[in-house]
CSV table of C-alpha atoms in Angstrom, one decimal:
chain,number,residue,atom,x,y,z
A,1,UNK,CA,0.0,0.0,0.0
A,2,UNK,CA,1.4,3.4,-1.0
A,3,UNK,CA,1.4,6.3,1.4
A,4,UNK,CA,-1.9,8.1,1.6
A,5,UNK,CA,-1.8,11.6,0.2
A,6,UNK,CA,-2.7,14.6,2.4
A,7,UNK,CA,-6.2,16.0,2.3
A,8,UNK,CA,-5.4,18.9,0.0
A,9,UNK,CA,-4.0,16.7,-2.7
A,10,UNK,CA,-6.7,14.1,-2.5
A,11,UNK,CA,-9.4,16.7,-2.7
A,12,UNK,CA,-7.8,18.3,-5.7
A,13,UNK,CA,-8.2,15.2,-7.9
A,14,UNK,CA,-11.7,14.4,-6.5
A,15,UNK,CA,-13.0,17.9,-7.2
A,16,UNK,CA,-11.5,17.9,-10.6
A,17,UNK,CA,-12.9,14.6,-11.6
A,18,UNK,CA,-16.4,15.5,-10.5
A,19,UNK,CA,-16.4,19.0,-11.9
A,20,UNK,CA,-15.1,17.9,-15.3
A,21,UNK,CA,-17.7,15.1,-15.5
A,22,UNK,CA,-20.4,17.6,-14.8
A,23,UNK,CA,-21.0,15.9,-11.5
A,24,UNK,CA,-20.1,18.7,-9.1
A,25,UNK,CA,-23.4,18.3,-7.3
A,26,UNK,CA,-22.4,14.7,-6.5
A,27,UNK,CA,-19.2,15.9,-5.0
A,28,UNK,CA,-20.9,18.5,-3.0
A,29,UNK,CA,-23.0,15.7,-1.7
A,30,UNK,CA,-26.0,17.9,-1.2
A,31,UNK,CA,-29.4,17.0,-2.6
A,32,UNK,CA,-32.8,18.6,-2.5
A,33,UNK,CA,-34.3,17.0,0.6
A,34,UNK,CA,-37.9,16.4,0.2
A,35,UNK,CA,-38.5,19.2,-2.3
A,36,UNK,CA,-41.5,21.4,-2.1
A,37,UNK,CA,-44.3,20.5,0.2
A,38,UNK,CA,-46.6,17.9,-1.2
A,39,UNK,CA,-50.0,19.0,-2.1
A,40,UNK,CA,-52.2,18.1,0.8
A,41,UNK,CA,-55.1,15.8,0.4
A,42,UNK,CA,-58.2,17.3,1.9
A,43,UNK,CA,-61.1,14.9,2.4
A,44,UNK,CA,-64.2,16.2,0.7
A,45,UNK,CA,-66.3,13.1,0.9
A,46,UNK,CA,-65.7,12.1,-2.7
A,47,UNK,CA,-62.9,10.6,-4.7
A,48,UNK,CA,-62.2,13.6,-6.9
A,49,UNK,CA,-58.6,13.9,-8.1
A,50,UNK,CA,-56.8,16.7,-6.2
A,51,UNK,CA,-55.3,19.5,-8.3
A,52,UNK,CA,-53.3,22.7,-7.8
A,53,UNK,CA,-56.5,24.5,-6.8
A,54,UNK,CA,-56.7,22.3,-3.7
A,55,UNK,CA,-53.6,23.9,-2.4
A,56,UNK,CA,-53.9,26.5,0.4
A,57,UNK,CA,-52.3,29.9,0.0
A,58,UNK,CA,-49.7,28.8,2.6
A,59,UNK,CA,-48.9,25.7,0.5
A,60,UNK,CA,-48.4,27.8,-2.7
A,61,UNK,CA,-46.3,30.4,-0.9
A,62,UNK,CA,-44.2,27.7,0.7
A,63,UNK,CA,-43.6,25.9,-2.6
A,64,UNK,CA,-42.7,29.1,-4.4
A,65,UNK,CA,-40.3,30.3,-1.7
A,66,UNK,CA,-38.6,26.9,-1.5
A,67,UNK,CA,-38.1,26.7,-5.3
A,68,UNK,CA,-36.6,30.2,-5.3
A,69,UNK,CA,-34.3,29.3,-2.3
A,70,UNK,CA,-33.0,26.3,-4.2
A,71,UNK,CA,-32.4,28.3,-7.3
A,72,UNK,CA,-30.6,31.1,-5.4
A,73,UNK,CA,-28.4,28.5,-3.6
A,74,UNK,CA,-27.6,26.9,-7.0
A,75,UNK,CA,-26.4,30.2,-8.3
A,76,UNK,CA,-24.2,30.7,-5.2
A,77,UNK,CA,-26.4,33.4,-3.7
A,78,UNK,CA,-26.8,32.0,-0.2
A,79,UNK,CA,-28.1,35.2,1.5
A,80,UNK,CA,-30.9,35.5,-1.0
A,81,UNK,CA,-31.6,31.8,-0.6
A,82,UNK,CA,-31.8,32.2,3.2
A,83,UNK,CA,-34.3,35.0,2.9
A,84,UNK,CA,-36.5,32.8,0.8
A,85,UNK,CA,-36.3,29.9,3.3
A,86,UNK,CA,-37.2,32.3,6.1
A,87,UNK,CA,-40.4,33.2,4.2
A,88,UNK,CA,-41.1,29.6,3.4
A,89,UNK,CA,-41.0,28.8,7.1
A,90,UNK,CA,-43.2,31.7,7.9
A,91,UNK,CA,-45.8,30.3,5.6
A,92,UNK,CA,-45.5,26.7,6.9
A,93,UNK,CA,-43.5,26.3,10.1
A,94,UNK,CA,-41.9,23.0,11.0
A,95,UNK,CA,-41.3,21.7,7.5
A,96,UNK,CA,-38.3,19.4,7.5
A,97,UNK,CA,-37.2,20.2,3.9
A,98,UNK,CA,-37.0,23.9,4.7
A,99,UNK,CA,-34.9,23.2,7.7
A,100,UNK,CA,-32.7,20.9,5.7
A,101,UNK,CA,-32.2,23.5,3.0
A,102,UNK,CA,-31.5,26.1,5.7
A,103,UNK,CA,-28.7,23.9,7.0
A,104,UNK,CA,-27.1,23.8,3.6
A,105,UNK,CA,-27.3,27.5,3.3
A,106,UNK,CA,-25.8,28.2,6.7
A,107,UNK,CA,-23.1,25.7,5.9
A,108,UNK,CA,-22.3,27.6,2.7
A,109,UNK,CA,-22.1,30.8,4.8
A,110,UNK,CA,-19.7,29.1,7.3
A,111,UNK,CA,-22.2,29.6,10.1
A,112,UNK,CA,-21.7,26.1,11.6
A,113,UNK,CA,-23.7,26.6,14.7
A,114,UNK,CA,-26.9,27.5,12.8
A,115,UNK,CA,-26.2,24.8,10.2
A,116,UNK,CA,-25.9,22.2,12.9
A,117,UNK,CA,-29.1,23.4,14.5
A,118,UNK,CA,-31.0,23.4,11.2
A,119,UNK,CA,-29.9,19.9,10.3
A,120,UNK,CA,-30.8,18.5,13.7
A,121,UNK,CA,-34.2,20.2,13.6
A,122,UNK,CA,-34.9,18.8,10.1
A,123,UNK,CA,-34.1,15.3,11.3
A,124,UNK,CA,-36.3,15.7,14.4
A,125,UNK,CA,-39.1,16.5,12.0
A,126,UNK,CA,-38.3,13.7,9.5
A,127,UNK,CA,-36.0,11.2,11.2
A,128,UNK,CA,-36.2,8.7,8.3
A,129,UNK,CA,-35.6,11.1,5.4
A,130,UNK,CA,-32.6,9.6,3.6
A,131,UNK,CA,-31.8,12.8,1.7
A,132,UNK,CA,-31.7,14.8,4.9
A,133,UNK,CA,-29.4,12.3,6.6
A,134,UNK,CA,-27.2,12.2,3.5
A,135,UNK,CA,-26.8,16.0,3.5
A,136,UNK,CA,-26.0,16.1,7.2
A,137,UNK,CA,-23.4,13.4,6.6
A,138,UNK,CA,-21.7,15.5,3.9
A,139,UNK,CA,-21.8,18.5,6.2
A,140,UNK,CA,-20.1,16.5,8.9
A,141,UNK,CA,-17.5,15.3,6.4
A,142,UNK,CA,-16.7,18.9,5.4
A,143,UNK,CA,-16.2,19.7,9.1
A,144,UNK,CA,-13.8,16.8,9.2
A,145,UNK,CA,-16.0,14.8,11.6
A,146,UNK,CA,-15.3,11.7,9.5
A,147,UNK,CA,-16.5,9.0,11.9
A,148,UNK,CA,-19.8,10.8,12.5
A,149,UNK,CA,-20.2,11.5,8.8
A,150,UNK,CA,-19.7,7.8,8.1
A,151,UNK,CA,-22.4,6.9,10.6
A,152,UNK,CA,-24.9,9.2,8.9
A,153,UNK,CA,-24.1,7.8,5.4
A,154,UNK,CA,-24.8,4.3,6.7
A,155,UNK,CA,-28.0,5.5,8.3
A,156,UNK,CA,-29.2,6.9,5.0
A,157,UNK,CA,-28.3,3.7,3.1
A,158,UNK,CA,-30.1,1.6,5.7
A,159,UNK,CA,-33.4,3.5,5.3
A,160,UNK,CA,-35.8,1.1,3.6
A,161,UNK,CA,-37.5,3.8,1.5
A,162,UNK,CA,-34.3,5.5,0.4
A,163,UNK,CA,-33.7,5.3,-3.4
A,164,UNK,CA,-30.3,7.0,-3.8
A,165,UNK,CA,-28.0,4.4,-2.2
A,166,UNK,CA,-25.4,4.6,-4.9
A,167,UNK,CA,-25.1,8.3,-4.6
A,168,UNK,CA,-24.6,8.1,-0.9
A,169,UNK,CA,-22.0,5.3,-1.3
A,170,UNK,CA,-20.2,7.5,-3.7
A,171,UNK,CA,-20.1,10.5,-1.3
A,172,UNK,CA,-19.2,8.2,1.6
A,173,UNK,CA,-16.3,6.9,-0.5
A,174,UNK,CA,-15.2,10.4,-1.2
A,175,UNK,CA,-15.3,11.2,2.5
A,176,UNK,CA,-13.3,8.1,3.4
A,177,UNK,CA,-10.7,9.2,0.9
A,178,UNK,CA,-10.6,12.6,2.5
A,179,UNK,CA,-10.1,10.9,5.8
A,180,UNK,CA,-7.2,8.9,4.4
A,181,UNK,CA,-9.0,5.6,4.7
A,182,UNK,CA,-8.2,4.1,1.3
A,183,UNK,CA,-9.1,0.5,2.2
A,184,UNK,CA,-12.6,1.6,3.4
A,185,UNK,CA,-13.0,3.9,0.3
A,186,UNK,CA,-12.1,1.0,-2.0
A,187,UNK,CA,-14.7,-1.3,-0.3
A,188,UNK,CA,-17.4,1.4,-0.4
A,189,UNK,CA,-16.7,2.5,-4.0
A,190,UNK,CA,-16.5,-1.1,-5.2
A,191,UNK,CA,-19.9,-1.8,-3.8
A,192,UNK,CA,-21.3,1.4,-5.4
A,193,UNK,CA,-19.8,0.2,-8.7
A,194,UNK,CA,-21.6,-3.1,-8.3
A,195,UNK,CA,-24.9,-1.3,-7.9
A,196,UNK,CA,-24.3,1.2,-10.7
A,197,UNK,CA,-21.5,0.2,-13.1
A,198,UNK,CA,-22.5,2.9,-15.6
A,199,UNK,CA,-21.8,5.7,-13.1
A,200,UNK,CA,-18.6,7.5,-14.3
A,201,UNK,CA,-18.0,9.3,-11.0
A,202,UNK,CA,-17.9,6.0,-9.2
A,203,UNK,CA,-15.5,4.5,-11.7
A,204,UNK,CA,-13.1,7.5,-11.7
A,205,UNK,CA,-12.9,7.6,-7.9
A,206,UNK,CA,-12.5,3.9,-7.6
A,207,UNK,CA,-9.7,4.0,-10.3
A,208,UNK,CA,-7.9,6.7,-8.4
A,209,UNK,CA,-8.1,4.8,-5.1
A,210,UNK,CA,-6.8,1.6,-6.7
A,211,UNK,CA,-4.0,3.6,-8.4
A,212,UNK,CA,-2.9,5.1,-5.1
A,213,UNK,CA,-3.0,1.6,-3.6
A,214,UNK,CA,-0.7,0.3,-6.3
A,215,UNK,CA,-3.4,-1.9,-7.9
A,216,UNK,CA,-2.6,-0.6,-11.4
A,217,UNK,CA,-4.3,-3.4,-13.5
A,218,UNK,CA,-7.5,-3.0,-11.6
A,219,UNK,CA,-7.3,0.8,-11.8
A,220,UNK,CA,-6.8,0.6,-15.6
A,221,UNK,CA,-10.0,-1.5,-16.0
A,222,UNK,CA,-12.1,1.2,-14.4
A,223,UNK,CA,-10.6,4.3,-15.9
A,224,UNK,CA,-10.8,2.7,-19.4
A,225,UNK,CA,-14.5,2.3,-18.9
A,226,UNK,CA,-14.7,6.1,-18.5
A,227,UNK,CA,-12.3,7.0,-21.3
A,228,UNK,CA,-14.0,5.0,-23.9
A,229,UNK,CA,-16.9,7.4,-23.7
A,230,UNK,CA,-16.1,10.7,-25.4
A,231,UNK,CA,-18.8,12.5,-23.3
A,232,UNK,CA,-17.1,11.3,-20.0
A,233,UNK,CA,-13.4,11.5,-20.9
A,234,UNK,CA,-11.7,14.7,-19.8
A,235,UNK,CA,-8.2,16.0,-19.0
A,236,UNK,CA,-8.3,14.5,-15.5
A,237,UNK,CA,-9.4,11.0,-16.6
A,238,UNK,CA,-6.9,10.9,-19.5
A,239,UNK,CA,-4.1,12.1,-17.1
A,240,UNK,CA,-5.0,9.3,-14.6
A,241,UNK,CA,-4.9,6.8,-17.4
A,242,UNK,CA,-1.5,8.1,-18.5
A,243,UNK,CA,-0.2,7.7,-14.9
A,244,UNK,CA,-1.5,4.2,-14.7
A,245,UNK,CA,0.0,3.2,-18.0
A,246,UNK,CA,3.3,4.7,-16.9
A,247,UNK,CA,3.3,2.6,-13.8
A,248,UNK,CA,2.6,-0.5,-15.9
A,249,UNK,CA,5.5,0.4,-18.3
A,250,UNK,CA,3.1,0.7,-21.3
A,251,UNK,CA,4.8,3.7,-23.0
A,252,UNK,CA,2.8,3.4,-26.2
A,253,UNK,CA,-0.4,3.8,-24.2
A,254,UNK,CA,1.2,6.7,-22.3
A,255,UNK,CA,2.0,8.4,-25.6
A,256,UNK,CA,-1.6,7.8,-26.8
A,257,UNK,CA,-2.9,9.5,-23.7
A,258,UNK,CA,-0.5,12.4,-24.4
A,259,UNK,CA,-1.8,12.8,-27.9
A,260,UNK,CA,-5.4,12.8,-26.7
A,261,UNK,CA,-4.5,15.4,-24.0
A,262,UNK,CA,-2.8,17.7,-26.6
A,263,UNK,CA,-5.6,17.4,-29.2
A,264,UNK,CA,-8.5,17.8,-26.8
A,265,UNK,CA,-7.2,19.8,-23.8
A,266,UNK,CA,-4.0,21.6,-24.9
A,267,UNK,CA,-4.2,24.2,-22.2
A,268,UNK,CA,-5.2,21.9,-19.3
A,269,UNK,CA,-2.9,21.7,-16.2
A,270,UNK,CA,-2.8,18.0,-16.7
A,271,UNK,CA,-1.4,18.4,-20.2
A,272,UNK,CA,1.4,20.6,-18.7
A,273,UNK,CA,2.1,17.9,-16.1
A,274,UNK,CA,2.3,15.3,-18.9
A,275,UNK,CA,4.7,17.4,-20.9
A,276,UNK,CA,6.9,17.8,-17.8
A,277,UNK,CA,6.9,14.1,-17.1
A,278,UNK,CA,5.5,14.6,-13.6
A,279,UNK,CA,3.6,11.4,-13.5
A,280,UNK,CA,3.8,10.9,-9.7
A,281,UNK,CA,1.9,14.1,-8.9
């Protein structure tokens, strides 16, 4: 087993892999927890299908404010998002999704006390909401509370109604890498790959873990699955493949990766590293 890289270097390649694959939200680990409030079913004594007109004014205001809050947060406008969440909670207090979103917003504002308070309140209101548990786990990982984060990820995965197990396993594996627990990360990401072999983010991160563990043949298998798809391959995945082939002594394959880097990503930092022969960075 090779030495585990420090947190800064390990996070660089994780962030790059997700961002370039268009999967930055997966890396962030945060998901919409519960979404807008469901339209309530009001018993009217018949079996009529309920429509938007059956919503109360409070329901409509809550839904609108939550949608705006999510949009603002997605555009990196956390203060505006917070204002919308406050209005959502004024319309319908004690809604778990609103508290969960408030936790994400406060986390982005580095107000950890209020973020923690919000997440805990959300899970008091909806203790079996896998999305809320997942988001709280990623928040704990960002605070470097790795063991507590791992417990939350496992809680989310164990929820019978939870439908995003692979996503949580992926983020759990990323967090384990960040904690320097490569054997645990390999186990988690391998299981995620078994569940969703078409997921490129899982394959990239698993390949990197195996590369850092010196398992070059296995790493090659997974990264090749990504690089054979033009819409998934990027400078980071080609560079990882070049490093793996270099370790295996396959210089023709290394050259092929270099050609691909120069033709598709001539200005990428990975292409510069390739040209300088810095394969161990």
